[in-house]
Tab-separated table of C-alpha atoms in Angstrom:
chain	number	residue	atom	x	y	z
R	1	UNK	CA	102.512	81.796	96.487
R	2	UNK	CA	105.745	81.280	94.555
R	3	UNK	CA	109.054	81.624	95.590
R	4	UNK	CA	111.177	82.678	92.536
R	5	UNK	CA	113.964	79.609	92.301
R	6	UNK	CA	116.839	80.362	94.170
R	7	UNK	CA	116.230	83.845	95.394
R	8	UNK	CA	118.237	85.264	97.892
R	9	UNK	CA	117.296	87.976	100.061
R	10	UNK	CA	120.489	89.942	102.210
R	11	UNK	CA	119.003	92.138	104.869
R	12	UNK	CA	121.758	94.223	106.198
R	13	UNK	CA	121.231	94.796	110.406
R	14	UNK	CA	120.265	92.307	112.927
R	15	UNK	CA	118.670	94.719	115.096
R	16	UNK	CA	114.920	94.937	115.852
R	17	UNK	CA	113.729	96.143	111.839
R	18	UNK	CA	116.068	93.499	110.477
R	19	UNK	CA	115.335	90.594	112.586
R	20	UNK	CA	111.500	90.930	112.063
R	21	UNK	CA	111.872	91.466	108.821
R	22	UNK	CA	114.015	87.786	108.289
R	23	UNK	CA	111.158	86.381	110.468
R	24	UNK	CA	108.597	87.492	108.645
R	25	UNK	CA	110.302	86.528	105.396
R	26	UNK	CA	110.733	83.212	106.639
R	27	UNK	CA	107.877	82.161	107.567
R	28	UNK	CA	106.128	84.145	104.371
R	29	UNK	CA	108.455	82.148	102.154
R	30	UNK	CA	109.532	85.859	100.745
R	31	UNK	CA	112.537	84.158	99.344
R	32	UNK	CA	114.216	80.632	98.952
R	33	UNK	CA	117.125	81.608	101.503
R	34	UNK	CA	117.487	84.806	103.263
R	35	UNK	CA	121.281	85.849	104.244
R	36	UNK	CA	121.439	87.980	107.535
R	37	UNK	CA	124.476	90.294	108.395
R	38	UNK	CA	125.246	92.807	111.530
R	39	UNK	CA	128.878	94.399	112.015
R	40	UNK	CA	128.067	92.302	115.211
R	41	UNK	CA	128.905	89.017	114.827
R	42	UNK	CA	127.705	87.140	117.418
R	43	UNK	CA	124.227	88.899	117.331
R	44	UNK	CA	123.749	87.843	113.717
R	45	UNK	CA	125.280	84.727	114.717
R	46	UNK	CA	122.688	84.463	117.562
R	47	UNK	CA	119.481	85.639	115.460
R	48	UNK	CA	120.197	83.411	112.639
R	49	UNK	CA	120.958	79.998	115.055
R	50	UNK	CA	117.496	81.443	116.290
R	51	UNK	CA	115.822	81.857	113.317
R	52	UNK	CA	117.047	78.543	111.977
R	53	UNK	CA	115.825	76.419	114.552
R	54	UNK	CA	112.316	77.243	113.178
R	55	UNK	CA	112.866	76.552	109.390
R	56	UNK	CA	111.666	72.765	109.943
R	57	UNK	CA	107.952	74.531	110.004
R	58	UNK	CA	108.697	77.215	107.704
R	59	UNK	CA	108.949	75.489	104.182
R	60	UNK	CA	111.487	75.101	102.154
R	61	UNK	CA	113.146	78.527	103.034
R	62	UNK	CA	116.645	78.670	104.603
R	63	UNK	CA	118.568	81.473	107.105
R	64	UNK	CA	122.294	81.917	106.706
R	65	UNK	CA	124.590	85.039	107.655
R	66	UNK	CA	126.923	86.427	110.713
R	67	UNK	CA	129.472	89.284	110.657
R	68	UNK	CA	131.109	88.799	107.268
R	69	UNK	CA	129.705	90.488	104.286
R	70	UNK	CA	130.371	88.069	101.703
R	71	UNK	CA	127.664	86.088	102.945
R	72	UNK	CA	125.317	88.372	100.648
R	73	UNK	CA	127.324	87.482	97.127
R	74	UNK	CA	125.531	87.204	94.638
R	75	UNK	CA	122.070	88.303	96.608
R	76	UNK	CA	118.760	88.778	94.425
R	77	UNK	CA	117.781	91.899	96.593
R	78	UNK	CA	119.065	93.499	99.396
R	79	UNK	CA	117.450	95.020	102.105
R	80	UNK	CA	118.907	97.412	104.363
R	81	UNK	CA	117.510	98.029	108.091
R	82	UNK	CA	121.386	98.884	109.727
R	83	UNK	CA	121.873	102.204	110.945
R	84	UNK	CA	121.033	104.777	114.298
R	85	UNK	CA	117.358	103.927	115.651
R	86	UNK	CA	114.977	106.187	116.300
R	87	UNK	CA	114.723	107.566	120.009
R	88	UNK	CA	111.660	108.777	121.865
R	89	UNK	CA	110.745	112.417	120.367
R	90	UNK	CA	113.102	112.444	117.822
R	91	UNK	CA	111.992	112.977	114.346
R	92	UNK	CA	113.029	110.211	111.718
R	93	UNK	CA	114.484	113.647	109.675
R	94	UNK	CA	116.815	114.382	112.835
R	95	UNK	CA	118.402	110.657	111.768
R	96	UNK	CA	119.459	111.615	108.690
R	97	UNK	CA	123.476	112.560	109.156
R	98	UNK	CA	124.380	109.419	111.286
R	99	UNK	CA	122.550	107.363	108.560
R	100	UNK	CA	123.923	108.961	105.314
R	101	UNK	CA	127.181	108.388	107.092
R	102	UNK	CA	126.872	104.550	107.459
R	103	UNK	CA	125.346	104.297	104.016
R	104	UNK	CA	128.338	106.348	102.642
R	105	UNK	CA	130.445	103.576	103.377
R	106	UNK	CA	127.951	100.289	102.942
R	107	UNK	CA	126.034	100.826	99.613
R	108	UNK	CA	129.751	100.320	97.267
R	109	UNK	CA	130.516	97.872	99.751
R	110	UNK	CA	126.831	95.651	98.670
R	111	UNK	CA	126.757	96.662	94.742
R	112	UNK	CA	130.479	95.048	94.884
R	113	UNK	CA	128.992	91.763	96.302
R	114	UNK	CA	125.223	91.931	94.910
R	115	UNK	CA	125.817	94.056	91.496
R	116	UNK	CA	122.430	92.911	90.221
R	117	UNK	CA	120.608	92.986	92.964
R	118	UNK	CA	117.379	95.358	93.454
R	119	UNK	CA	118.150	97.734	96.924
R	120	UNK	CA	115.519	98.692	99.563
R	121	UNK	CA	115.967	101.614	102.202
R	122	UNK	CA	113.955	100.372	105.563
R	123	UNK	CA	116.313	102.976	107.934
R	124	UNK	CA	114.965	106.041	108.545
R	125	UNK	CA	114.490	108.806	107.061
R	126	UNK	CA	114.130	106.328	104.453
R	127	UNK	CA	113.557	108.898	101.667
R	128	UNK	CA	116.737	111.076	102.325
R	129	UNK	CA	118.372	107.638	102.254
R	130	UNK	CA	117.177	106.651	99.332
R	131	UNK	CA	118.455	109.740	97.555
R	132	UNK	CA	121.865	109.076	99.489
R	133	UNK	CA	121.660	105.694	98.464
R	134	UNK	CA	120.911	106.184	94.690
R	135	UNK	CA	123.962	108.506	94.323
R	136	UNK	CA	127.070	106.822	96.958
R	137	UNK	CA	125.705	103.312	94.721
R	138	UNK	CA	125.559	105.190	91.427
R	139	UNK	CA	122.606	102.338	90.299
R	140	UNK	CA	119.468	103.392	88.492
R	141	UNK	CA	116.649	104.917	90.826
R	142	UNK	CA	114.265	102.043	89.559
R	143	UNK	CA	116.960	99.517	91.293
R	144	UNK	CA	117.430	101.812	94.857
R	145	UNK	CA	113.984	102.977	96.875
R	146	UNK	CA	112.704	102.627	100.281
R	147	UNK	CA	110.083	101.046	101.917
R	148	UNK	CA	108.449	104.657	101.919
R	149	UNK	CA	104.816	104.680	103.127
R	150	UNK	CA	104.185	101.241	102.433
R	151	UNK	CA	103.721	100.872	106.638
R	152	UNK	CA	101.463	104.323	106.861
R	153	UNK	CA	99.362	102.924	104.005
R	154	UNK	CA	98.716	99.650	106.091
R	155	UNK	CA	98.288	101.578	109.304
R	156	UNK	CA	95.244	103.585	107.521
R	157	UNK	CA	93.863	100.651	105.846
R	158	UNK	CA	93.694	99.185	109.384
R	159	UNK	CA	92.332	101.999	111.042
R	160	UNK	CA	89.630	102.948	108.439
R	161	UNK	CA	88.404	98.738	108.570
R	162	UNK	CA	88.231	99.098	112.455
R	163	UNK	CA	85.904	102.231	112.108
R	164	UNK	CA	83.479	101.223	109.220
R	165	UNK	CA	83.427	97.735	110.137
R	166	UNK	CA	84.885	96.033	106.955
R	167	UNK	CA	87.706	94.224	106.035
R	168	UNK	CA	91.014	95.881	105.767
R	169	UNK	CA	91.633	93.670	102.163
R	170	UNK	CA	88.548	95.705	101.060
R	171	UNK	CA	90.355	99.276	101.981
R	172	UNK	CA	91.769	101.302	99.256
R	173	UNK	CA	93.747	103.677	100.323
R	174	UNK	CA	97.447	105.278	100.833
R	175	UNK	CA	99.611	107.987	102.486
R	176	UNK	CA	102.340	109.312	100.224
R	177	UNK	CA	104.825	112.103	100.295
R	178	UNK	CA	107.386	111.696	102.632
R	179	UNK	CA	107.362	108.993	104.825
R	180	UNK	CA	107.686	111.313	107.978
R	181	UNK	CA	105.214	114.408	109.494
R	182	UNK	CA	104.515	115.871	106.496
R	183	UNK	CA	103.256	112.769	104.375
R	184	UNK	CA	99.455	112.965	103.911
R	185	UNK	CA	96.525	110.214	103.079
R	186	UNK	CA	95.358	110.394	99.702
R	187	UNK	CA	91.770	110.185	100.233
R	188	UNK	CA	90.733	111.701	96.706
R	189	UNK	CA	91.623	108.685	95.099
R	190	UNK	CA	90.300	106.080	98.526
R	191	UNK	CA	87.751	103.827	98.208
R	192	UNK	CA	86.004	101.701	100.421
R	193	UNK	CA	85.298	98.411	97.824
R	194	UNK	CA	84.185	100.622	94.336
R	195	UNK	CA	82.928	103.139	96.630
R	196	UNK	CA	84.996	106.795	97.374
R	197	UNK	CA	85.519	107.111	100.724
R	198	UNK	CA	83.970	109.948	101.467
R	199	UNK	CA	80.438	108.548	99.820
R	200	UNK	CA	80.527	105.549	101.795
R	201	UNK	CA	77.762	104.983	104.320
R	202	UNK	CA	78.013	103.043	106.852
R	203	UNK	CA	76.155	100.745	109.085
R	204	UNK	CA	74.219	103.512	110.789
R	205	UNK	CA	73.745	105.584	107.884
R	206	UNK	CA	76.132	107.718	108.173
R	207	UNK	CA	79.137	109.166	105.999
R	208	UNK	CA	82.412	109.527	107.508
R	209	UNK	CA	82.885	113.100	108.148
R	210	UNK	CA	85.461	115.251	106.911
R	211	UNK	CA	86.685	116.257	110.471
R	212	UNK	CA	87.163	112.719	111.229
R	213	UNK	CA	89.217	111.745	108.313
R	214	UNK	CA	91.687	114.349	109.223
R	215	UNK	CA	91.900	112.805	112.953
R	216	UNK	CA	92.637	109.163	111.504
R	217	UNK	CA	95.362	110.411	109.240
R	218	UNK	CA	96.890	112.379	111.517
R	219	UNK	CA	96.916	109.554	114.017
R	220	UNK	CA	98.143	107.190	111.436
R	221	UNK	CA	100.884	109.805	110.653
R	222	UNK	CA	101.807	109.984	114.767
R	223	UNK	CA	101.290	106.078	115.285
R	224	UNK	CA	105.306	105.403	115.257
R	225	UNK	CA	105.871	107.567	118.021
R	226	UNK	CA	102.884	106.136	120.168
R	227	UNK	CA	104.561	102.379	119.909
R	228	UNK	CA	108.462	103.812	120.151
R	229	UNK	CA	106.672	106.215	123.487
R	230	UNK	CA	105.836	102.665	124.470
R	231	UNK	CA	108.293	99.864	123.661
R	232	UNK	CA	111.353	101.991	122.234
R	233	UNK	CA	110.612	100.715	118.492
R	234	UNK	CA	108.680	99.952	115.942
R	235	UNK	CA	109.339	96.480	113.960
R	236	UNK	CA	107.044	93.538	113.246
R	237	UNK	CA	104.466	95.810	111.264
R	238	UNK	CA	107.440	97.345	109.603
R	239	UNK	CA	109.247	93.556	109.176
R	240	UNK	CA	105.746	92.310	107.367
R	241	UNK	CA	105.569	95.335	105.377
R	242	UNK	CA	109.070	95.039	103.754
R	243	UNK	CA	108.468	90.900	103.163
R	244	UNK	CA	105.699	91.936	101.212
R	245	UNK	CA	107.728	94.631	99.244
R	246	UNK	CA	110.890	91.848	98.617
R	247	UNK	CA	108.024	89.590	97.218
R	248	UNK	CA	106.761	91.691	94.893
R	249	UNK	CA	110.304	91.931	93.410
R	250	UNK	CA	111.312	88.363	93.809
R	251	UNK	CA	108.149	87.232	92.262
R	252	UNK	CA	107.924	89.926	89.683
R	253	UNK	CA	103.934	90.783	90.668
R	254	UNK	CA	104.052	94.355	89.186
R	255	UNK	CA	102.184	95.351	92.372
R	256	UNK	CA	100.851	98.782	93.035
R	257	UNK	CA	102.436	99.969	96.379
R	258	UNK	CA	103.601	103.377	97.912
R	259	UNK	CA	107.369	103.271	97.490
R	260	UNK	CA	109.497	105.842	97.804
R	261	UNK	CA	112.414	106.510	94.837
R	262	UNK	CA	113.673	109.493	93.335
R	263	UNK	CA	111.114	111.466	90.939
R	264	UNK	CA	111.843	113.434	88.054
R	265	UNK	CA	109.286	115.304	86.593
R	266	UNK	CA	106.335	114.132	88.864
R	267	UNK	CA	103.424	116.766	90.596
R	268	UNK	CA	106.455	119.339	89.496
R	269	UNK	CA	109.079	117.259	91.753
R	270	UNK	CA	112.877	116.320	90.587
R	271	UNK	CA	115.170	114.635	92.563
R	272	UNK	CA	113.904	114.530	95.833
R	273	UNK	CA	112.354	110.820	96.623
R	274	UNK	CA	109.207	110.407	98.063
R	275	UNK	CA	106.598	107.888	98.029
R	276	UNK	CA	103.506	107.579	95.344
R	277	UNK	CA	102.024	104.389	93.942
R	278	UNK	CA	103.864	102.688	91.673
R	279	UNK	CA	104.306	98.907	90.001
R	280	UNK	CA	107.073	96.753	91.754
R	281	UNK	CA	108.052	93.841	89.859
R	282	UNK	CA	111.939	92.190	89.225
R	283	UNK	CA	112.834	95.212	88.027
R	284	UNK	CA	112.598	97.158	91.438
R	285	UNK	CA	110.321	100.117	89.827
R	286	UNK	CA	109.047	99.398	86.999
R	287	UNK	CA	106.807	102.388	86.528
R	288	UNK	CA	105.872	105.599	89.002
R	289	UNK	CA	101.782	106.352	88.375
R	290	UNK	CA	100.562	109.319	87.432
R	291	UNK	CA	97.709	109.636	89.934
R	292	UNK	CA	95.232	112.668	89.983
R	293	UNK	CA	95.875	115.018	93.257
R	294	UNK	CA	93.591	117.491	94.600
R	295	UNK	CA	94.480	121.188	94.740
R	296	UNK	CA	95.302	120.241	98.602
R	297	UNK	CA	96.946	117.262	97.929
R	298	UNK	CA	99.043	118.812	95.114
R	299	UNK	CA	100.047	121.570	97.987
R	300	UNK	CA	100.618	118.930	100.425
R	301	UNK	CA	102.886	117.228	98.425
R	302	UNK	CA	104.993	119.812	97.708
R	303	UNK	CA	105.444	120.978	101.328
R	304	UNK	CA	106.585	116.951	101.781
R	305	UNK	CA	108.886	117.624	98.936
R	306	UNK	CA	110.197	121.096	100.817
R	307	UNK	CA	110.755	118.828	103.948
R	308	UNK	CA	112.893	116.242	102.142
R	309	UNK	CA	115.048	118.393	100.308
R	310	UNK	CA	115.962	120.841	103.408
R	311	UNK	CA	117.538	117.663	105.012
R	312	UNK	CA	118.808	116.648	102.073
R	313	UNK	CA	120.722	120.706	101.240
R	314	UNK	CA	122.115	119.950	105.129
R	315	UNK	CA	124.319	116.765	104.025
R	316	UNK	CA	127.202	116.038	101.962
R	317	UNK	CA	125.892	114.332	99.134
């Protein structure tokens, strides 16, 4: 894959997100240098000394950064991952004041040093952030999303290859709405290969049931608080996921992926972001798809809409 020349991807936060992402960047070859910053110095110093002692089998990618923001001048995209983690039962909603605070301060701070860069939310709640991010930046929504459902997507692709026994690259499917517990899998518009997901039959003859497609979503929609339960976070399948969103920009693909960024006008929603398919490319978001819901999924969507824009009628915007 190409590497667009001299591309340079700033991930702001050397924490667990932010460091996985670098390293997944890295050895991806998402970018031709990636800059990492932390308000802590010596950890960014320490992950990118790290990270750098591994570029000799990495390509022709670089890894520069530490605890002084101009390092990201003049960045192609910027990718932000700073900000309060999320603890064990807490809901990535309940993060949404501490974060809006941080980015209140940050996002003027990057468009002053990276004015042309495209912006990705990876902190949580990612789609209140994005909204807070759009507005404290005052840049175009096409230019300032998040990472949205991009994960959830992956997790159900995953799980729905591990039942019917096919390859996940041959799974069609997303979750969209908010990226949270009331985002929902789109399974009107899933197919397994050319065929709907529901028709699909599999090695024993059998259809996957409705009951049973309920069960994987919702365990796809719990599966974050199963590994932070366990470990205390979540971050290489969220580090992968957000390489493969800064390559879609950086190599201006016009990929099809489940962003989130503030609608207007779509399924009856304005201004509250949330995450449908739509083409990435250089741009950031080029275009948000109009894709066919069901009467449930149109209802679903709107309840993910009510759940982003409570939080969002709680903050100072």
């Amino acid at each position: 894959m190409t590497v667009i020349e001299n591309s340079r991807l700033a991930i702001i936060g050397a924490g667990a997100v932010g460091s996985s992402l670098a390293y997944a960047a890295l050895i991806r070859g998402s970018a031709r240098e990636v800059v990492l910053y932390d308000i802590d110095a010596a950890r960014a110093d320490a992950e990118v000394l790290d990270l750098a002692h591994g570029t000799p089998f990495t390509g022709a990618s670089r890894i520069t950064g530490g605890g002084d923001l101009d390092a990201i001048e003049g960045a192609s995209m910027v990718v932000i991952t700073a900000g309060a983690k999320q603890k064990p039962g807490q809901s990535r909603l309940d993060l949404a004041a501490t974060n809006v605070g941080i980015l209140r301060e940050l996002m003027p701070r990057l468009v002053e040093r990276a004015p042309n860069a495209v912006h990705l939310l990876v902190t949580n709640p990612c789609d209140v952030l994005a909204v807070a991010a759009q507005r404290f930046s005052g840049l175009d929504p096409s230019r300032v999303f998040s990472s949205g459902t991009v994960l959830d997507s992956s997790r159900l692709r995953w799980r729905l290859a591990e039942r019917l026994g096919v390859s996940p690259t041959s799974v069609h499917a997303m979750i969209v709405g908010e990226h949270g517990d009331s985002e929902f899998a789109l399974w009107s518009q899933s197919r397994i290969g050319p065929v709907p997901v529901r028709e699909w039959v599999d090695a024993r003859g059998d259809r996957i049931e409705e009951a049973e497609l309920e069960q994987l979503a919702e365990e796809v929609k719990n599966a974050a608080y199963a590994i932070i339960a366990g470990k205390g976070a979540t971050n290489y399948a969220i580090g992968l996921s957000g390489a493969r969103i800064v390559e879609a920009v950086l190599r201006d693909e016009k990929a099809v992926l489940p962003v989130s960024s503030v609608l207007q006008g779509y399924h009856g929603v304005d201004g509250v972001a949330l995450s449908v398919p739509s083409v990435v490319d250089s741009s950031g978001i080029a275009r948000v798809i109009d894709v066919p819901f069901s009467e449930g999924e149109q209802r679903a969507f709107e309840r993910s809409a009510e759940a982003v824009r409570r939080t969002i009628g709680t903050l100072r915007l």
